[in-house]
mmCIF file with all atom_site columns, C-alpha atoms in Angstrom:
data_model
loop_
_atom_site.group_PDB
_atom_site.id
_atom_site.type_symbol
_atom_site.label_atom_id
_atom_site.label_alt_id
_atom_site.label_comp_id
_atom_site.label_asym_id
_atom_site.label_entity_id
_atom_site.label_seq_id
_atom_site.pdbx_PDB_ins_code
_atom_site.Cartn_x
_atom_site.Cartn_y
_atom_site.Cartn_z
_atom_site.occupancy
_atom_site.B_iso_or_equiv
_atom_site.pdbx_formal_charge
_atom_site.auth_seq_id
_atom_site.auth_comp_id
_atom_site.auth_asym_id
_atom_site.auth_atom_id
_atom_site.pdbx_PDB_model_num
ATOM 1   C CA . UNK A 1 1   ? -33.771 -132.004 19.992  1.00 52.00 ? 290 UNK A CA 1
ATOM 2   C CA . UNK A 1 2   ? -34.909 -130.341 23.049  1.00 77.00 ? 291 UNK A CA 1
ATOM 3   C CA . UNK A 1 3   ? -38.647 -130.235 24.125  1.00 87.00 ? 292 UNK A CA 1
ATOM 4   C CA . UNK A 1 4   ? -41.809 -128.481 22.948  1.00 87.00 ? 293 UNK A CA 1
ATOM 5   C CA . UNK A 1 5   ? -41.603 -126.238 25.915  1.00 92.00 ? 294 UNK A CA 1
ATOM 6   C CA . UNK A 1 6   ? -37.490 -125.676 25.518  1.00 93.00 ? 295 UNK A CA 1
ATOM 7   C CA . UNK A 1 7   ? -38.310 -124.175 22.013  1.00 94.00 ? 296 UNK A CA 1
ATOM 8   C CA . UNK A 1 8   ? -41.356 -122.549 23.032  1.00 95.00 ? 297 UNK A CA 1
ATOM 9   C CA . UNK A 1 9   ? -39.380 -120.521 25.667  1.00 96.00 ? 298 UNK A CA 1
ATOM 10  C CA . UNK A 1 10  ? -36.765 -119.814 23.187  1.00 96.00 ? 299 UNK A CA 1
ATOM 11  C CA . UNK A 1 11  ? -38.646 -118.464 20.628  1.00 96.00 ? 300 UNK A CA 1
ATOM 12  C CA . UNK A 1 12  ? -41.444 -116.508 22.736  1.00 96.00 ? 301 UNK A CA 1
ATOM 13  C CA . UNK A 1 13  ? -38.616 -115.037 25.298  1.00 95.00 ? 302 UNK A CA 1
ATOM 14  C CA . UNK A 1 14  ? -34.670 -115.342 23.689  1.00 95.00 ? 303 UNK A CA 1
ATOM 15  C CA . UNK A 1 15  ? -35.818 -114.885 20.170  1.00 97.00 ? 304 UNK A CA 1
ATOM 16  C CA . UNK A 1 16  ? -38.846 -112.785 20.197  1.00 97.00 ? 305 UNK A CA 1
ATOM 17  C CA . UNK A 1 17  ? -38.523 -109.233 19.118  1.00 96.00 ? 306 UNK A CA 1
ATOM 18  C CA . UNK A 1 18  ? -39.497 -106.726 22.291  1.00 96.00 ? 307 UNK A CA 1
ATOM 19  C CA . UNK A 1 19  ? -42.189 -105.258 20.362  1.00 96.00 ? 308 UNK A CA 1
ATOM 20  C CA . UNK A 1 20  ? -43.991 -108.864 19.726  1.00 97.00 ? 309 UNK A CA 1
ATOM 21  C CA . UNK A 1 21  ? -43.635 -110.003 23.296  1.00 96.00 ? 310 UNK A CA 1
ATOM 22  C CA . UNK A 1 22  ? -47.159 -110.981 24.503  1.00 94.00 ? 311 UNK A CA 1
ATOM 23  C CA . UNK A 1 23  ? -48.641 -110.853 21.324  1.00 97.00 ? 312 UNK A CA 1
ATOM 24  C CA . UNK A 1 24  ? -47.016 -113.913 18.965  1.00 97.00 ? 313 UNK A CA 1
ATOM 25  C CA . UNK A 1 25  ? -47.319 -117.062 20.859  1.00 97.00 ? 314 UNK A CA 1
ATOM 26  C CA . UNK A 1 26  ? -46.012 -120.315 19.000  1.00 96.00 ? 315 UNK A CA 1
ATOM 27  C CA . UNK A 1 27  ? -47.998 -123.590 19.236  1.00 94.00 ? 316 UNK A CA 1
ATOM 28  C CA . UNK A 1 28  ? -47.100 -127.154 18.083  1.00 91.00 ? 317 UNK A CA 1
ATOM 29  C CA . UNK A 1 29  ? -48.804 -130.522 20.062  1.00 88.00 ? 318 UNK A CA 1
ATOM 30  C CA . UNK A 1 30  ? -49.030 -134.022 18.632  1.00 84.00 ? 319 UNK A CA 1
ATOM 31  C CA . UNK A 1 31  ? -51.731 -136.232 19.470  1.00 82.00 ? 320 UNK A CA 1
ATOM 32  C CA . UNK A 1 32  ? -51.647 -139.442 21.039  1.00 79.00 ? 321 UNK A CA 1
ATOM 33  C CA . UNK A 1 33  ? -54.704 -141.108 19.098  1.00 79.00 ? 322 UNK A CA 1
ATOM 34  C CA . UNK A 1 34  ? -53.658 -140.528 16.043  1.00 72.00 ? 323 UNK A CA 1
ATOM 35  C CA . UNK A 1 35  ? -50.963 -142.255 14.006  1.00 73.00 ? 324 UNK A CA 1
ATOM 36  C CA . UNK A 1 36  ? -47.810 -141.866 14.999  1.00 75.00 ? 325 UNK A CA 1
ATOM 37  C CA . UNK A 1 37  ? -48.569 -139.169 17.033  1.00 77.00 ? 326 UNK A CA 1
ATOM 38  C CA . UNK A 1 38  ? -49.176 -136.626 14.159  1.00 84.00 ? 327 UNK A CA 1
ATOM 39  C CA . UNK A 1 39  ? -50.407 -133.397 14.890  1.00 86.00 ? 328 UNK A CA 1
ATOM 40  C CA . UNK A 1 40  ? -49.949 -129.574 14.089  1.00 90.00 ? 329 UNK A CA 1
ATOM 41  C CA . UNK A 1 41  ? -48.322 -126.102 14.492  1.00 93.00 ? 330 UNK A CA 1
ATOM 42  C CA . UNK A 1 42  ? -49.632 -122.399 14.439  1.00 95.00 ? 331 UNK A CA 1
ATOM 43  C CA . UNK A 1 43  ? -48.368 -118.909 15.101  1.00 96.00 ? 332 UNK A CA 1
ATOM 44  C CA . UNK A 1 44  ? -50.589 -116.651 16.564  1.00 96.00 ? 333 UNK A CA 1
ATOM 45  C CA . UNK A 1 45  ? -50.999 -113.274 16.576  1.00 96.00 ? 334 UNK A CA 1
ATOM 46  C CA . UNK A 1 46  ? -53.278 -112.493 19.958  1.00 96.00 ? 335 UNK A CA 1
ATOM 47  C CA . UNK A 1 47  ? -54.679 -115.569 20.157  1.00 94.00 ? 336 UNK A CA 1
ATOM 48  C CA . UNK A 1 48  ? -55.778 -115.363 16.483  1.00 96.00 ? 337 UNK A CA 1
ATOM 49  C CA . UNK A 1 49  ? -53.948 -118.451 14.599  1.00 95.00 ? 338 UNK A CA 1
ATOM 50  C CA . UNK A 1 50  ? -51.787 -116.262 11.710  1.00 95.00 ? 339 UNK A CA 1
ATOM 51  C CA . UNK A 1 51  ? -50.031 -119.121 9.589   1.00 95.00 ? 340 UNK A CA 1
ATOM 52  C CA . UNK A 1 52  ? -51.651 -122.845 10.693  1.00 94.00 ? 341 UNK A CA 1
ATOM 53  C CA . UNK A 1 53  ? -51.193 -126.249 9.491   1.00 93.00 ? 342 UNK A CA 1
ATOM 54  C CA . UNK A 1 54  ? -51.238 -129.917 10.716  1.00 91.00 ? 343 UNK A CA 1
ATOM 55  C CA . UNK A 1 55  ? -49.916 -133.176 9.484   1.00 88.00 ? 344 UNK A CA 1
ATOM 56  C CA . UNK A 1 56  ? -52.472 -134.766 7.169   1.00 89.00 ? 345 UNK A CA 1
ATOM 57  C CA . UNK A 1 57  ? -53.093 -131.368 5.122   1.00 92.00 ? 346 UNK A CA 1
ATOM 58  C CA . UNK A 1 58  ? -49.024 -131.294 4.721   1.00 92.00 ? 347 UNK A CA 1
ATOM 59  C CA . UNK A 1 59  ? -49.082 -135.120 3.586   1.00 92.00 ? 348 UNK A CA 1
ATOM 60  C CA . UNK A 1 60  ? -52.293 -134.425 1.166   1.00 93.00 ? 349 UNK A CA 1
ATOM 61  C CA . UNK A 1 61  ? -50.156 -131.953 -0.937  1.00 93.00 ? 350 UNK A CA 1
ATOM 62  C CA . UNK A 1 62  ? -47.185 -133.775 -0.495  1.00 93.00 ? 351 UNK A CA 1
ATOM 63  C CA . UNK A 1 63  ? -48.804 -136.941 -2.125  1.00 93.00 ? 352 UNK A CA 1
ATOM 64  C CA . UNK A 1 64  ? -50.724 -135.372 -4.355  1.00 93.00 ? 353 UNK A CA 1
ATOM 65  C CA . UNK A 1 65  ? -47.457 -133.256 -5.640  1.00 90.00 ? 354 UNK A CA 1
ATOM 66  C CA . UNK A 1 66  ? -45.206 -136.065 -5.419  1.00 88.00 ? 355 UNK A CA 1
ATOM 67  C CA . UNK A 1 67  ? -47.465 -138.192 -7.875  1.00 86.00 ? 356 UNK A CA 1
ATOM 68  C CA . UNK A 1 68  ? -48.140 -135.393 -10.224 1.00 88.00 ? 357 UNK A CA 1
ATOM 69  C CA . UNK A 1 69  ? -44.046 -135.393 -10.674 1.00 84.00 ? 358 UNK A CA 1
ATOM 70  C CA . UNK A 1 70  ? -44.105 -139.162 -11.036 1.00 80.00 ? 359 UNK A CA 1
ATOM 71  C CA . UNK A 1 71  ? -46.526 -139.337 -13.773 1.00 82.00 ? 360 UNK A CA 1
ATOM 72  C CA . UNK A 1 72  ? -45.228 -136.497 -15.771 1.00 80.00 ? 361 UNK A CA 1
ATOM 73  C CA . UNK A 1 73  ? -41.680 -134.906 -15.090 1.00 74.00 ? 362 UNK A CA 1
ATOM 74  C CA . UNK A 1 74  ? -39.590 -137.478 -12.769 1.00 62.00 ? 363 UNK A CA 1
ATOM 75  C CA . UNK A 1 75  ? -41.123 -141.361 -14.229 1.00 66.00 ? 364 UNK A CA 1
ATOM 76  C CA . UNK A 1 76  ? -38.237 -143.133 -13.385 1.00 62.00 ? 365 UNK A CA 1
ATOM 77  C CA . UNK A 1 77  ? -37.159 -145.316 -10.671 1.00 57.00 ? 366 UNK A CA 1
ATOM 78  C CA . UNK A 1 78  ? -33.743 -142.940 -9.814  1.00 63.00 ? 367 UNK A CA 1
ATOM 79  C CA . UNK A 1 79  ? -36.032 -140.273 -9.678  1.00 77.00 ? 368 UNK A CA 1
ATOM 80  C CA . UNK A 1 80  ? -38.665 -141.275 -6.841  1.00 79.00 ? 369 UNK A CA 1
ATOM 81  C CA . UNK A 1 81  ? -36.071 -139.376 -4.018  1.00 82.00 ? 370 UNK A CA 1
ATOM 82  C CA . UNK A 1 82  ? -35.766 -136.277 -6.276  1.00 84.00 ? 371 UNK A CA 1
ATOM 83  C CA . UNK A 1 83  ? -40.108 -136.224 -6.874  1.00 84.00 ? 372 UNK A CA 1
ATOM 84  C CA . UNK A 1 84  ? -40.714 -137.175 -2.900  1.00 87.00 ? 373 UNK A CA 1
ATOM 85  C CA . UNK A 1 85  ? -37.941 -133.860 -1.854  1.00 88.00 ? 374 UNK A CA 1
ATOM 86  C CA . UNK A 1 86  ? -39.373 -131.210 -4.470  1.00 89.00 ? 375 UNK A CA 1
ATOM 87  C CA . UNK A 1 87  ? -43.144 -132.686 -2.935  1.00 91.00 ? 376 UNK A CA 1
ATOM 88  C CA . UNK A 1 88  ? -41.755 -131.531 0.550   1.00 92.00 ? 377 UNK A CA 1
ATOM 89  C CA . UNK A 1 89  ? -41.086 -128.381 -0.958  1.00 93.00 ? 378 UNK A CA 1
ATOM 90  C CA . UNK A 1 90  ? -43.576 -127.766 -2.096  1.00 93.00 ? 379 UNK A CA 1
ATOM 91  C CA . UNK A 1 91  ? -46.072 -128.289 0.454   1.00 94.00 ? 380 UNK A CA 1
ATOM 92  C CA . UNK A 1 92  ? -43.887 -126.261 2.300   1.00 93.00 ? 381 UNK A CA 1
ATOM 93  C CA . UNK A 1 93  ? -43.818 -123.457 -0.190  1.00 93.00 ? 382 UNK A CA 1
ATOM 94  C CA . UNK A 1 94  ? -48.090 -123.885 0.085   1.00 94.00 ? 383 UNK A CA 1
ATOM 95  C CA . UNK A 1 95  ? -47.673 -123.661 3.573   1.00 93.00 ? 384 UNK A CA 1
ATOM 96  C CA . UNK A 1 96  ? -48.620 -126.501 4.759   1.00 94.00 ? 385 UNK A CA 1
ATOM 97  C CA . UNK A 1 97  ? -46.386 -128.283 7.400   1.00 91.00 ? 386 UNK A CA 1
ATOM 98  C CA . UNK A 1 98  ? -46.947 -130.401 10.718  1.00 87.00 ? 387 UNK A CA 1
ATOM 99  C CA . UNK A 1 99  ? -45.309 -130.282 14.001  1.00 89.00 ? 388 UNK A CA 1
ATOM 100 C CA . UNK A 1 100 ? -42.590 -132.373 12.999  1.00 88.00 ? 389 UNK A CA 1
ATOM 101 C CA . UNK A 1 101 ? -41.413 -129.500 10.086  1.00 92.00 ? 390 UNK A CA 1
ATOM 102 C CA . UNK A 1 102 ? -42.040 -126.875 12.412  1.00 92.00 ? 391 UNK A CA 1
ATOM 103 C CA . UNK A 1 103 ? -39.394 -128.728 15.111  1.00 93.00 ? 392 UNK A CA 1
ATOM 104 C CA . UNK A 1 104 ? -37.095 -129.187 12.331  1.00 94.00 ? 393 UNK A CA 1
ATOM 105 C CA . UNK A 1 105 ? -37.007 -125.198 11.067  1.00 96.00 ? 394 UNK A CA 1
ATOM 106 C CA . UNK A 1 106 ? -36.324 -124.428 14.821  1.00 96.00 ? 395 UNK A CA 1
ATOM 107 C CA . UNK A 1 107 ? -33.266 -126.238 15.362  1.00 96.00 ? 396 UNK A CA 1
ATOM 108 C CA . UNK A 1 108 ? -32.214 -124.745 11.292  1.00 97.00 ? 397 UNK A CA 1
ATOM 109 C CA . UNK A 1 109 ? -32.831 -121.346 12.561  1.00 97.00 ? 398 UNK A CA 1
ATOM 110 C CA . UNK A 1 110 ? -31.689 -121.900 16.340  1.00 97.00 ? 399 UNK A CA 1
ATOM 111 C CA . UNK A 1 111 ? -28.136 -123.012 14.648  1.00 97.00 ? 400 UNK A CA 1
ATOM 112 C CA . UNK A 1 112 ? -27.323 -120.664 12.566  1.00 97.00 ? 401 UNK A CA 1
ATOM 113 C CA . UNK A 1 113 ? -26.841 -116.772 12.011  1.00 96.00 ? 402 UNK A CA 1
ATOM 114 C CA . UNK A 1 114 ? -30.096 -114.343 11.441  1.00 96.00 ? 403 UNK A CA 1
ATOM 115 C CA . UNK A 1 115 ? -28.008 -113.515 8.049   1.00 96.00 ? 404 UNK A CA 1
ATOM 116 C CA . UNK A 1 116 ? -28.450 -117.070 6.918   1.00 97.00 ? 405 UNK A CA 1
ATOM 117 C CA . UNK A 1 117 ? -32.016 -117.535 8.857   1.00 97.00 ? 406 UNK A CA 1
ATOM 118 C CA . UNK A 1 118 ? -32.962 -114.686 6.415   1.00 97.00 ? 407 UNK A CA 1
ATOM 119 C CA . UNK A 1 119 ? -32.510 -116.147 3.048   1.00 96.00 ? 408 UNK A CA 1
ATOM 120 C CA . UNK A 1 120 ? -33.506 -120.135 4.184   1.00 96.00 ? 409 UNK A CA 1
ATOM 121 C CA . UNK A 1 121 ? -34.886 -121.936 1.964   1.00 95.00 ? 410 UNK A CA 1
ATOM 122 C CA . UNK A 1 122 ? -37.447 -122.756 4.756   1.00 96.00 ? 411 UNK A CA 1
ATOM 123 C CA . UNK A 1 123 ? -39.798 -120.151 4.852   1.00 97.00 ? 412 UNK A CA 1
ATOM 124 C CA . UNK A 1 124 ? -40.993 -121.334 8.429   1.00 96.00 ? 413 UNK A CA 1
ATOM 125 C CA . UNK A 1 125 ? -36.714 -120.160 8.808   1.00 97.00 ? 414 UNK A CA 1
ATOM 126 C CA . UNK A 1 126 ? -37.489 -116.894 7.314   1.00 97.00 ? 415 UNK A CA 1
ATOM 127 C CA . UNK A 1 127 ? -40.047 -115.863 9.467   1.00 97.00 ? 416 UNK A CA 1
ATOM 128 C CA . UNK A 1 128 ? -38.482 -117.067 12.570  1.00 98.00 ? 417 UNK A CA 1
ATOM 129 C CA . UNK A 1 129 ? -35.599 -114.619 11.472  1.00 97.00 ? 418 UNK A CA 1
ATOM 130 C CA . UNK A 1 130 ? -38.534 -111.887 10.868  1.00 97.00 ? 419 UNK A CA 1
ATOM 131 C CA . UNK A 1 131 ? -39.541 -112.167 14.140  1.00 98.00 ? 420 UNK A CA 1
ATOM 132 C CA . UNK A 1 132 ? -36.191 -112.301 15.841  1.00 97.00 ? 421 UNK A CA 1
ATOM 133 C CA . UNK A 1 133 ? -35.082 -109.498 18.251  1.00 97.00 ? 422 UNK A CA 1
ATOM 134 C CA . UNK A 1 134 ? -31.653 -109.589 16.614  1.00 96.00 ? 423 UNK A CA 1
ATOM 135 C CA . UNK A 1 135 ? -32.904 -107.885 12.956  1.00 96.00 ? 424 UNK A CA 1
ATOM 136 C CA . UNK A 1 136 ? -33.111 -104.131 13.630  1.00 93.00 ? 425 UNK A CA 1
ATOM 137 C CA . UNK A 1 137 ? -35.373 -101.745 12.269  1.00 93.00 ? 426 UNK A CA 1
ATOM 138 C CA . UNK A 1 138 ? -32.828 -100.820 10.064  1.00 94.00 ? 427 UNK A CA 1
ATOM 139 C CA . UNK A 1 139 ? -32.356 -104.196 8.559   1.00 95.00 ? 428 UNK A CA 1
ATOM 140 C CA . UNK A 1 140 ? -35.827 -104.743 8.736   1.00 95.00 ? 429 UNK A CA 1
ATOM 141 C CA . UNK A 1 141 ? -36.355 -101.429 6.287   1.00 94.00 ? 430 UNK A CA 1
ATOM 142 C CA . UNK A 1 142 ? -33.829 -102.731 4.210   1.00 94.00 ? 431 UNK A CA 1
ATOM 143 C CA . UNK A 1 143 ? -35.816 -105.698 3.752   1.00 95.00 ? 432 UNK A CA 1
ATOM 144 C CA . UNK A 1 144 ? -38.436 -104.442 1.661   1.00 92.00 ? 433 UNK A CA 1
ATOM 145 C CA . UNK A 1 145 ? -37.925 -104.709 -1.506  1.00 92.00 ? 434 UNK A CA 1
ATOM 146 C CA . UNK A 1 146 ? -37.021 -108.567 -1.059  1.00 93.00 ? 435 UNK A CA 1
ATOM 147 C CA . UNK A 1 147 ? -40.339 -108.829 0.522   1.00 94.00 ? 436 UNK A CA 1
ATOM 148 C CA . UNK A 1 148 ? -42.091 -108.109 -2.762  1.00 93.00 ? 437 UNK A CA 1
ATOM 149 C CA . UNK A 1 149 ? -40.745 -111.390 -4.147  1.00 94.00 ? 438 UNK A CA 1
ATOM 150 C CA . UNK A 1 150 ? -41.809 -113.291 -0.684  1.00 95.00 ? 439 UNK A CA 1
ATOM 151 C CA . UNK A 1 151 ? -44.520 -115.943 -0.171  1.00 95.00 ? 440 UNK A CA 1
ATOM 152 C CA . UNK A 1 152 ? -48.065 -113.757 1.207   1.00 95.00 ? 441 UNK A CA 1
ATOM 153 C CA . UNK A 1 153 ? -47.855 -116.048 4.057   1.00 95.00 ? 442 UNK A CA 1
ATOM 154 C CA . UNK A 1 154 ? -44.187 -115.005 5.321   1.00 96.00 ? 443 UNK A CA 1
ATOM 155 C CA . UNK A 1 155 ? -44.648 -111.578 3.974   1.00 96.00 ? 444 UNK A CA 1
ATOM 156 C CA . UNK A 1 156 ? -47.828 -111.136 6.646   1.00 96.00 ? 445 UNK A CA 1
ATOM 157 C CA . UNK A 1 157 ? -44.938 -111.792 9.423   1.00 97.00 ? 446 UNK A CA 1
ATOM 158 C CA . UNK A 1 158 ? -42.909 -109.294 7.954   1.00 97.00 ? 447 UNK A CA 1
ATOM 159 C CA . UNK A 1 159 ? -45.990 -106.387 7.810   1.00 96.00 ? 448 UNK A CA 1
ATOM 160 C CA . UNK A 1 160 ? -46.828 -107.775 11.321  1.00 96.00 ? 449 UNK A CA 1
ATOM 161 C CA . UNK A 1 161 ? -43.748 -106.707 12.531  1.00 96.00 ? 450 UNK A CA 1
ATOM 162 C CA . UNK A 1 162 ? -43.214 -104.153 10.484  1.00 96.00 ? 451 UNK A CA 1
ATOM 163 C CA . UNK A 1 163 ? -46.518 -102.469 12.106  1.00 95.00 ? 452 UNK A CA 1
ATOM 164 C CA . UNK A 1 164 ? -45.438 -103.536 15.471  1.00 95.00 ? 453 UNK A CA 1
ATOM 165 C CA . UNK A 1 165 ? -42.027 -101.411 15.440  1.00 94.00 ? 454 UNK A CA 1
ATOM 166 C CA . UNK A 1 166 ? -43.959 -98.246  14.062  1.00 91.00 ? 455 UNK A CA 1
ATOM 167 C CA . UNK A 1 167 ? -42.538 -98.617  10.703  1.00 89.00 ? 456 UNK A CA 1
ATOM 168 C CA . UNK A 1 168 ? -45.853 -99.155  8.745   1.00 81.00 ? 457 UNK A CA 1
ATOM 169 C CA . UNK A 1 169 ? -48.993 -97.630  9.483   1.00 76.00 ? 458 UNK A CA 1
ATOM 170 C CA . UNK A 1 170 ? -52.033 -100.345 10.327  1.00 70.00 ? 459 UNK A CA 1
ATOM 171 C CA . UNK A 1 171 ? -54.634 -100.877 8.170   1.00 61.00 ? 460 UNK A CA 1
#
């Protein structure tokens, strides 16, 4: 996997739609006190941190999922892998990730098409895609109706950029 700063660069300058330049920056660190080096990632929108999250809030709902599951849907022993993935889904789905998730949805979104980056089942994916340079306005009209069925927090991205193109007035 390449470095923070490799996949900062990409995003900010290959990926980043003209209209977003100097506006979205991406931020992920780990730090060296804690355990394992744990950390967090955010996406901000002028220095104002848009979608947020850090290790030990993603592992909290992870946990706390992944028991729920064990004590009620998934009890048996087979069934621990199947409860720990949907758990990691989850979270996800709440929005809650850490720097290691947000590495992990760059390199899914860095190798692959925008067609496929646009219906991930990684929302962190998804807005990476919304954000990309390579989804014209066109596309990005067309995307509308899908949007109504979208998490709020990728759906933000998508009025973010939507605003940012002139396609939606801000409010």
């Amino acid at each position: 996997m390449s470095t923070w700063s490799g996949i900062r660069k990409k995003l900010e300058n290959d990926y980043l739609c003209p209209a977003l330049r100097d506006h979205i920056q991406y931020f992920a660190t780990s730090y060296s006190k804690s355990a394992d080096h744990e950390g967090r990632a955010a996406i901000r929108m002028d220095g104002v941190e848009m979608l947020r999250s850090n290790y030990y809030t993603y592992f909290e709902n992870v946990w706390m999922k992944f028991h729920q599951l064990r004590s009620t849907t998934l009890k048996d022993c087979d069934s621990a892998k199947e409860a720990i993935n949907q758990a990691h889904v989850y979270a996800l789905e709440q929005g809650t990730f850490d720097q290691k998730v947000f590495y992990e949805a760059f390199d899914i979104f860095d190798n692959q098409s925008i067609e496929k980056s646009l219906v991930s089942d990684n929302p962190i994916v998804r807005i990476f895609a919304i954000l990309d340079r390579r989804l014209g306005k066109r596309r990005l009209l067309a995307l509308e109706e899908s949007m109504e069925q979208e998490l709020d927090w990728v759906r933000a991205f998508y009025v973010i950029r939507m605003q940012a193109e002139g396609l939606m007035d801000k409010q």
